[in-house]
Short mmCIF file of C-alpha atoms and ligand atoms in Angstrom, two decimals:
data_model
loop_
_atom_site.label_atom_id
_atom_site.label_comp_id
_atom_site.label_asym_id
_atom_site.label_seq_id
_atom_site.Cartn_x
_atom_site.Cartn_y
_atom_site.Cartn_z
CA MET A 1 98.32 11.75 91.09
CA LYS A 2 96.48 15.17 89.96
CA ALA A 3 93.74 15.81 87.61
CA THR A 4 91.43 18.31 86.46
CA ALA A 5 87.72 17.91 84.94
CA THR A 6 85.12 20.57 84.11
CA ALA A 7 81.46 19.38 83.66
CA PRO A 8 78.16 21.83 82.82
CA ALA A 9 75.41 22.38 85.30
CA ASN A 10 72.08 21.03 83.75
CA ILE A 11 68.20 22.00 83.41
CA ALA A 12 65.75 19.75 83.98
CA PHE A 13 62.72 19.57 81.45
CA ILE A 14 61.36 16.56 83.17
CA LYS A 15 62.08 17.15 87.09
CA TYR A 16 63.67 14.68 89.40
CA TRP A 17 62.08 15.30 92.69
CA GLY A 18 61.57 12.54 95.37
CA LYS A 19 63.96 9.49 96.21
CA LYS A 20 62.78 5.98 96.42
CA ASP A 21 66.14 5.23 97.87
CA GLU A 22 67.77 8.13 100.14
CA LYS A 23 71.45 6.66 100.59
CA LEU A 24 71.88 5.47 96.70
CA ARG A 25 70.03 8.64 95.58
CA LEU A 26 67.36 6.42 93.40
CA PRO A 27 64.70 8.49 91.81
CA GLU A 28 61.18 7.69 91.91
CA THR A 29 60.96 8.90 88.11
CA GLY A 30 63.38 9.23 85.37
CA SER A 31 64.15 12.69 84.34
CA ILE A 32 65.22 14.48 81.08
CA SER A 33 67.66 17.44 81.05
CA MET A 34 69.74 19.42 78.73
CA SER A 35 73.37 20.52 79.78
CA LEU A 36 74.48 24.29 80.03
CA ASP A 37 77.49 25.37 77.83
CA LYS A 38 78.06 28.66 80.14
CA CYS A 39 77.41 27.20 83.58
CA LEU A 40 80.45 25.35 84.66
CA THR A 41 82.38 23.91 86.99
CA THR A 42 86.13 22.94 87.00
CA THR A 43 87.48 21.01 89.95
CA THR A 44 91.09 19.73 90.96
CA VAL A 45 91.85 16.86 92.68
CA GLU A 46 95.01 16.13 93.92
CA PHE A 47 96.11 12.71 95.69
CA ALA A 48 99.76 13.06 97.55
CA ASP A 49 101.11 11.60 100.92
CA SER A 50 101.71 15.16 101.75
CA HIS A 51 98.15 15.83 102.48
CA LYS A 52 97.56 14.56 105.63
CA ALA A 53 94.00 15.29 105.37
CA ASP A 54 91.22 15.63 102.90
CA SER A 55 90.83 19.16 101.77
CA PHE A 56 88.34 21.24 99.73
CA VAL A 57 88.42 24.99 98.54
CA LEU A 58 85.24 26.19 96.36
CA ASP A 59 85.08 29.76 94.94
CA ARG A 60 88.42 30.60 96.58
CA GLU A 61 86.91 29.89 100.20
CA ILE A 62 87.74 26.80 102.48
CA VAL A 63 84.55 24.64 102.97
CA VAL A 64 84.06 22.87 106.21
CA GLY A 65 81.14 20.84 108.03
CA LYS A 66 78.35 19.13 106.08
CA GLU A 67 79.17 20.65 102.73
CA ALA A 68 83.00 19.45 102.77
CA ALA A 69 81.77 15.87 104.42
CA ARG A 70 79.77 15.36 101.23
CA VAL A 71 82.69 15.91 98.99
CA PHE A 72 84.86 13.85 101.11
CA LYS A 73 82.24 10.72 101.17
CA GLN A 74 82.40 11.07 97.08
CA LEU A 75 86.30 10.79 97.32
CA ASP A 76 85.68 7.78 99.83
CA ARG A 77 83.58 6.00 97.33
CA LEU A 78 85.99 6.14 94.67
CA ARG A 79 89.12 5.72 96.69
CA SER A 80 87.52 2.44 98.10
CA LEU A 81 87.32 1.44 94.59
CA ALA A 82 91.05 1.95 93.79
CA GLY A 83 91.93 0.75 97.08
CA SER A 84 93.74 3.81 97.79
CA THR A 85 94.15 5.55 101.48
CA SER A 86 95.89 8.56 99.86
CA LYS A 87 94.29 12.01 101.35
CA ALA A 88 93.29 14.71 98.76
CA LYS A 89 93.30 18.64 97.95
CA VAL A 90 90.20 19.35 96.30
CA VAL A 91 89.61 23.10 94.38
CA SER A 92 86.86 23.67 92.49
CA GLN A 93 85.92 26.85 90.87
CA ASN A 94 82.28 27.37 89.26
CA ASN A 95 81.97 30.62 86.72
CA PHE A 96 78.05 30.98 88.02
CA PRO A 97 76.46 32.06 91.49
CA LYS A 98 76.28 29.51 93.84
CA GLY A 99 72.82 28.36 95.66
CA THR A 100 70.36 29.75 93.40
CA GLY A 101 68.92 26.99 91.33
CA ILE A 102 71.46 26.66 89.03
CA ALA A 103 72.52 23.11 89.55
CA SER A 104 75.78 23.83 91.25
CA SER A 105 75.62 20.34 92.83
CA ALA A 106 75.06 18.86 89.58
CA SER A 107 78.33 20.20 87.87
CA GLY A 108 80.27 20.29 90.98
CA PHE A 109 79.49 16.26 91.53
CA ALA A 110 79.91 15.30 87.93
CA ALA A 111 83.65 17.23 87.78
CA LEU A 112 84.43 16.05 91.05
CA THR A 113 83.83 12.68 89.94
CA VAL A 114 85.86 12.50 87.03
CA ALA A 115 88.68 14.29 88.18
CA THR A 116 88.77 11.92 91.58
CA ALA A 117 88.65 8.96 89.19
CA SER A 118 91.22 10.03 86.81
CA ALA A 119 93.60 11.23 89.79
CA LEU A 120 93.15 7.72 91.48
CA GLY A 121 93.92 6.01 87.80
CA LEU A 122 90.47 4.78 87.87
CA VAL A 123 89.28 4.22 84.04
CA LEU A 124 85.66 4.13 84.46
CA SER A 125 83.17 4.19 81.68
CA GLU A 126 80.66 7.01 81.33
CA LYS A 127 77.83 4.68 82.73
CA GLU A 128 80.36 3.98 85.84
CA LEU A 129 81.18 7.58 86.15
CA SER A 130 76.98 8.60 86.07
CA ILE A 131 76.53 5.96 88.57
CA TYR A 132 79.31 7.65 91.09
CA ALA A 133 78.38 11.17 90.39
CA ARG A 134 74.52 10.16 91.10
CA LEU A 135 75.86 8.93 94.72
CA GLY A 136 77.43 12.34 95.43
CA SER A 137 73.95 14.11 94.17
CA GLY A 138 71.41 12.69 92.08
CA SER A 139 71.22 14.97 89.08
CA ALA A 140 74.82 14.84 88.82
CA CYS A 141 74.62 11.82 87.05
CA ARG A 142 72.94 14.16 83.90
CA SER A 143 76.08 16.05 83.69
CA ILE A 144 78.31 13.39 83.00
CA PRO A 145 76.73 12.67 79.29
CA GLU A 146 76.60 15.33 76.28
CA GLY A 147 73.56 17.60 74.86
CA ILE A 148 70.21 16.31 75.77
CA VAL A 149 70.34 13.64 78.64
CA GLU A 150 68.00 11.12 80.28
CA TRP A 151 68.43 9.88 83.56
CA LEU A 152 67.09 6.06 83.50
CA GLU A 153 65.29 5.81 87.17
CA GLY A 154 66.31 2.11 87.68
CA ASP A 155 65.78 0.11 90.87
CA SER A 156 69.21 -0.45 92.01
CA ASN A 157 72.70 1.23 92.07
CA GLU A 158 73.81 -0.30 88.60
CA THR A 159 70.74 0.54 86.87
CA SER A 160 70.11 4.11 87.78
CA TYR A 161 72.35 5.95 85.25
CA ALA A 162 72.19 8.95 82.56
CA HIS A 163 72.88 8.64 79.08
CA SER A 164 72.92 11.15 76.02
CA LEU A 165 69.75 10.76 73.78
CA TYR A 166 71.19 13.59 71.37
CA PRO A 167 74.59 15.33 70.94
CA VAL A 168 75.10 19.11 71.29
CA ASP A 169 74.53 19.93 67.58
CA TYR A 170 71.15 17.75 67.58
CA TRP A 171 68.87 21.01 67.84
CA ASN A 172 69.64 24.78 68.35
CA LEU A 173 67.95 24.90 71.56
CA ARG A 174 68.81 27.96 73.75
CA ASP A 175 68.35 28.34 77.56
CA VAL A 176 67.92 32.21 78.54
CA LEU A 177 68.69 31.90 82.22
CA ALA A 178 67.00 35.28 84.02
CA ILE A 179 68.77 35.51 87.19
CA VAL A 180 66.69 37.03 89.48
CA SER A 181 68.18 36.34 92.72
CA SER A 182 72.04 35.17 93.67
CA SER A 183 71.91 34.54 97.29
CA GLU A 184 72.21 31.19 98.54
CA LYS A 185 68.42 29.19 98.99
CA LYS A 186 67.42 28.49 102.54
CA VAL A 187 66.32 24.70 102.33
CA GLY A 188 68.39 22.52 99.99
CA SER A 189 67.05 20.42 97.65
CA SER A 190 68.21 17.10 99.27
CA ARG A 191 65.93 18.39 102.23
CA GLY A 192 63.25 19.54 99.53
CA HIS A 193 63.25 15.68 98.32
CA THR A 194 62.31 14.39 101.55
CA LEU A 195 59.47 17.11 102.72
CA GLY A 196 57.79 16.80 99.19
CA LYS A 197 56.70 12.92 99.73
CA LYS A 198 54.16 14.70 102.24
CA SER A 199 52.44 16.90 99.64
CA ILE A 200 48.96 15.45 98.72
CA PHE A 201 50.25 16.47 94.90
CA HIS A 202 53.36 14.28 94.92
CA GLU A 203 51.65 10.79 93.89
CA ALA A 204 49.78 12.34 91.48
CA ARG A 205 52.72 13.96 89.90
CA VAL A 206 55.01 10.63 90.19
CA LYS A 207 52.11 8.94 88.26
CA ALA A 208 51.96 11.69 85.28
CA VAL A 209 55.67 11.86 84.84
CA TYR A 210 55.83 8.51 83.40
CA LYS A 211 53.75 9.69 80.52
CA LEU A 212 55.70 12.98 80.31
CA ILE A 213 58.82 11.25 80.01
CA LEU A 214 57.34 9.21 76.63
CA GLN A 215 55.90 12.42 75.63
CA ILE A 216 58.70 15.01 75.73
CA LYS A 217 60.82 12.41 74.00
CA GLU A 218 58.70 12.26 71.11
CA ALA A 219 58.53 15.91 71.04
CA ILE A 220 62.38 16.16 71.13
CA LYS A 221 62.44 13.43 68.35
CA ASP A 222 60.19 15.72 66.16
CA LYS A 223 61.89 19.16 67.15
CA ASP A 224 58.61 20.27 68.19
CA ILE A 225 59.40 23.01 70.58
CA HIS A 226 56.05 24.30 71.47
CA LYS A 227 54.75 20.59 72.15
CA MET A 228 58.44 19.98 74.02
CA GLY A 229 57.83 23.39 75.89
CA GLU A 230 54.16 22.72 76.89
CA ILE A 231 55.11 19.62 78.27
CA LEU A 232 58.70 21.05 80.32
CA GLU A 233 56.43 23.84 81.76
CA ALA A 234 53.90 21.58 83.00
CA ASP A 235 56.28 19.64 84.88
CA CYS A 236 57.97 22.52 86.52
CA ILE A 237 54.52 23.88 87.47
CA TYR A 238 53.86 20.33 88.97
CA MET A 239 57.16 19.86 91.15
CA HIS A 240 56.46 23.71 92.32
CA ALA A 241 53.09 22.64 93.30
CA VAL A 242 54.52 19.54 95.31
CA MET A 243 57.35 21.86 96.73
CA MET A 244 54.44 24.56 97.69
CA SER A 245 52.43 21.96 99.30
CA SER A 246 55.14 20.15 101.21
CA THR A 247 55.48 20.26 105.08
CA PRO A 248 56.91 22.74 105.33
CA ALA A 249 55.99 24.77 102.80
CA LEU A 250 58.77 25.38 100.38
CA PHE A 251 58.71 28.67 98.28
CA TYR A 252 61.40 28.95 95.94
CA TRP A 253 60.19 31.77 93.92
CA ASN A 254 60.29 35.50 94.08
CA ALA A 255 58.79 38.57 92.70
CA GLY A 256 60.87 38.61 89.71
CA THR A 257 60.32 34.96 89.12
CA MET A 258 56.85 35.19 88.57
CA ASN A 259 57.44 38.78 86.73
CA VAL A 260 59.09 36.50 84.00
CA ILE A 261 56.81 33.65 84.28
CA HIS A 262 53.86 36.54 83.16
CA LYS A 263 56.02 38.14 80.34
CA THR A 264 57.36 34.60 78.92
CA ILE A 265 53.15 33.94 78.45
CA GLU A 266 53.01 37.52 76.93
CA LEU A 267 56.06 36.31 74.51
CA ARG A 268 54.09 33.55 73.59
CA GLY A 269 50.89 35.58 72.77
CA GLN A 270 53.28 37.55 70.25
CA GLY A 271 54.14 34.23 68.38
CA ILE A 272 57.48 33.59 70.09
CA PRO A 273 58.04 29.83 71.18
CA VAL A 274 59.60 30.35 74.64
CA TYR A 275 58.66 28.35 77.88
CA PHE A 276 59.62 28.56 81.28
CA THR A 277 60.97 25.94 83.83
CA ILE A 278 62.43 26.49 87.04
CA ASP A 279 64.57 24.29 89.52
CA ALA A 280 65.06 24.58 93.00
CA GLY A 281 65.32 28.40 93.49
CA PRO A 282 63.86 31.55 91.90
CA ASN A 283 65.84 31.82 88.41
CA VAL A 284 64.03 31.14 85.48
CA HIS A 285 65.27 29.05 82.48
CA LEU A 286 63.45 30.11 79.23
CA ILE A 287 63.69 27.20 76.55
CA THR A 288 63.82 28.43 73.13
CA GLU A 289 65.25 28.21 69.66
CA GLU A 290 68.60 30.08 68.65
CA LYS A 291 66.40 32.45 66.11
CA TYR A 292 64.03 33.96 69.13
CA VAL A 293 67.10 34.27 71.68
CA GLU A 294 67.62 38.00 70.73
CA GLN A 295 64.12 39.02 71.12
CA VAL A 296 63.66 36.78 74.26
CA SER A 297 66.58 38.24 76.14
CA THR A 298 66.10 41.88 74.99
CA ALA A 299 62.26 41.68 76.42
CA ILE A 300 63.73 39.74 79.74
CA SER A 301 66.42 42.03 80.43
CA LYS A 302 64.03 45.08 80.86
CA ILE A 303 61.92 43.28 83.40
CA GLN A 304 61.89 44.28 87.13
CA GLY A 305 63.72 41.84 89.22
CA VAL A 306 66.13 40.76 86.47
CA GLN A 307 69.88 41.11 87.33
CA SER A 308 71.09 39.56 84.64
CA THR A 309 71.07 36.62 81.83
CA ILE A 310 73.09 33.77 80.64
CA ILE A 311 72.53 32.21 77.14
CA ASN A 312 73.25 28.58 77.18
CA LYS A 313 73.48 25.97 74.40
CA PRO A 314 73.37 22.24 74.99
CA ALA A 315 76.90 21.52 76.27
CA LYS A 316 79.53 18.80 76.04
CA GLY A 317 79.42 16.37 79.02
CA ALA A 318 81.99 16.33 81.89
CA ARG A 319 85.53 16.21 80.72
CA ILE A 320 89.40 16.18 81.80
CA THR A 321 90.99 19.25 81.01
CA GLU A 322 94.82 20.31 81.30
CA ASN A 323 94.15 23.56 83.13
CA HIS A 324 94.74 22.54 86.65
CA LEU A 325 93.74 24.98 89.61
CA PHE A 326 96.60 24.60 91.58
C1 DP6 B 1 65.19 20.41 91.61
O1 DP6 B 1 70.26 16.48 92.29
O2 DP6 B 1 70.50 18.61 94.15
O3 DP6 B 1 66.98 20.84 90.25
O4 DP6 B 1 70.49 14.27 94.98
O5 DP6 B 1 69.78 15.56 97.26
O6 DP6 B 1 71.68 16.47 95.49
P1 DP6 B 1 70.32 15.55 95.68
O7 DP6 B 1 69.30 16.51 94.90
P2 DP6 B 1 69.55 17.30 93.52
O8 DP6 B 1 68.32 17.83 93.07
C2 DP6 B 1 67.70 18.58 92.10
C3 DP6 B 1 66.34 18.81 91.82
C4 DP6 B 1 65.90 19.80 90.77
C5 DP6 B 1 65.46 19.07 89.81
C6 DP6 B 1 66.27 18.16 88.68
O9 DP6 B 1 67.34 18.61 88.75
O10 DP6 B 1 65.65 17.36 88.10
#
């Protein structure tokens, strides 16, 4: 009754920001993302009668309180599906800094869902795993399928899930991730989603996103980096405008974020197709094609405030591995 799964984080090209159902984590709009092959969470789950209570260890530290309760709730959802009452030991390891806007809750809940289902002997389809991952953390539903992924908004638990638009080898896209901070963010995204509804820009963005999704899907189909880049950059700016105009205002960027944005625009002026996007944190994802990675990462590494870079390719989806963490 022990299983281990690895899942990638993902970077949203069109963002999930705002829920129409908080409990079911139904988003107000669909979203599009790329899974990241160098930002992974591995999770081992073991159900045994010797475990008297659920426990959760993340990056070698015991987790308690709200963060642990959210994990145990996810165990409950799958336990009730399997008709089990066994308690579980959960050990999880990220290979990237936590709480930095690299979607650690996405890779975390995707790996947890796949490992838990397997440890309970449940055989679930990719769609079902995506639905369960969504209930844990919205963006986690996009970390189940591979490559470039679309989360279908849906209007019920069964109709809101993610599927792969294109596999990993479809297009040589790269995400040069510029780390400008590795400290925890002060306001988590779950709360941010709710605060954003008060922004005067929220409704306008929701309306715009329907069109942006159609347009970016066309651009991805045509492998048109310029068109895709312009659209993903636009939605990043729209979402952060919503965040900054929430009550209270949410400023996720720092000085390093701004420096990287300016450099990206400068690089484009030199003919390099590179576009920025940022989730709920200060780190900047620079989307480009493989042949420009060297130029982009060399230029970005020199910028004040950039601590390191991680170069990501599109990743395989969440999967079972044999490398148990205990
Ligand atoms: C800014 O998935 O972390 O990264 O459903 O409350 O867990 P919860 O929110 P979460 O929100 C992620 C928001 C985002 C944009 C995105 O990934 O689409």
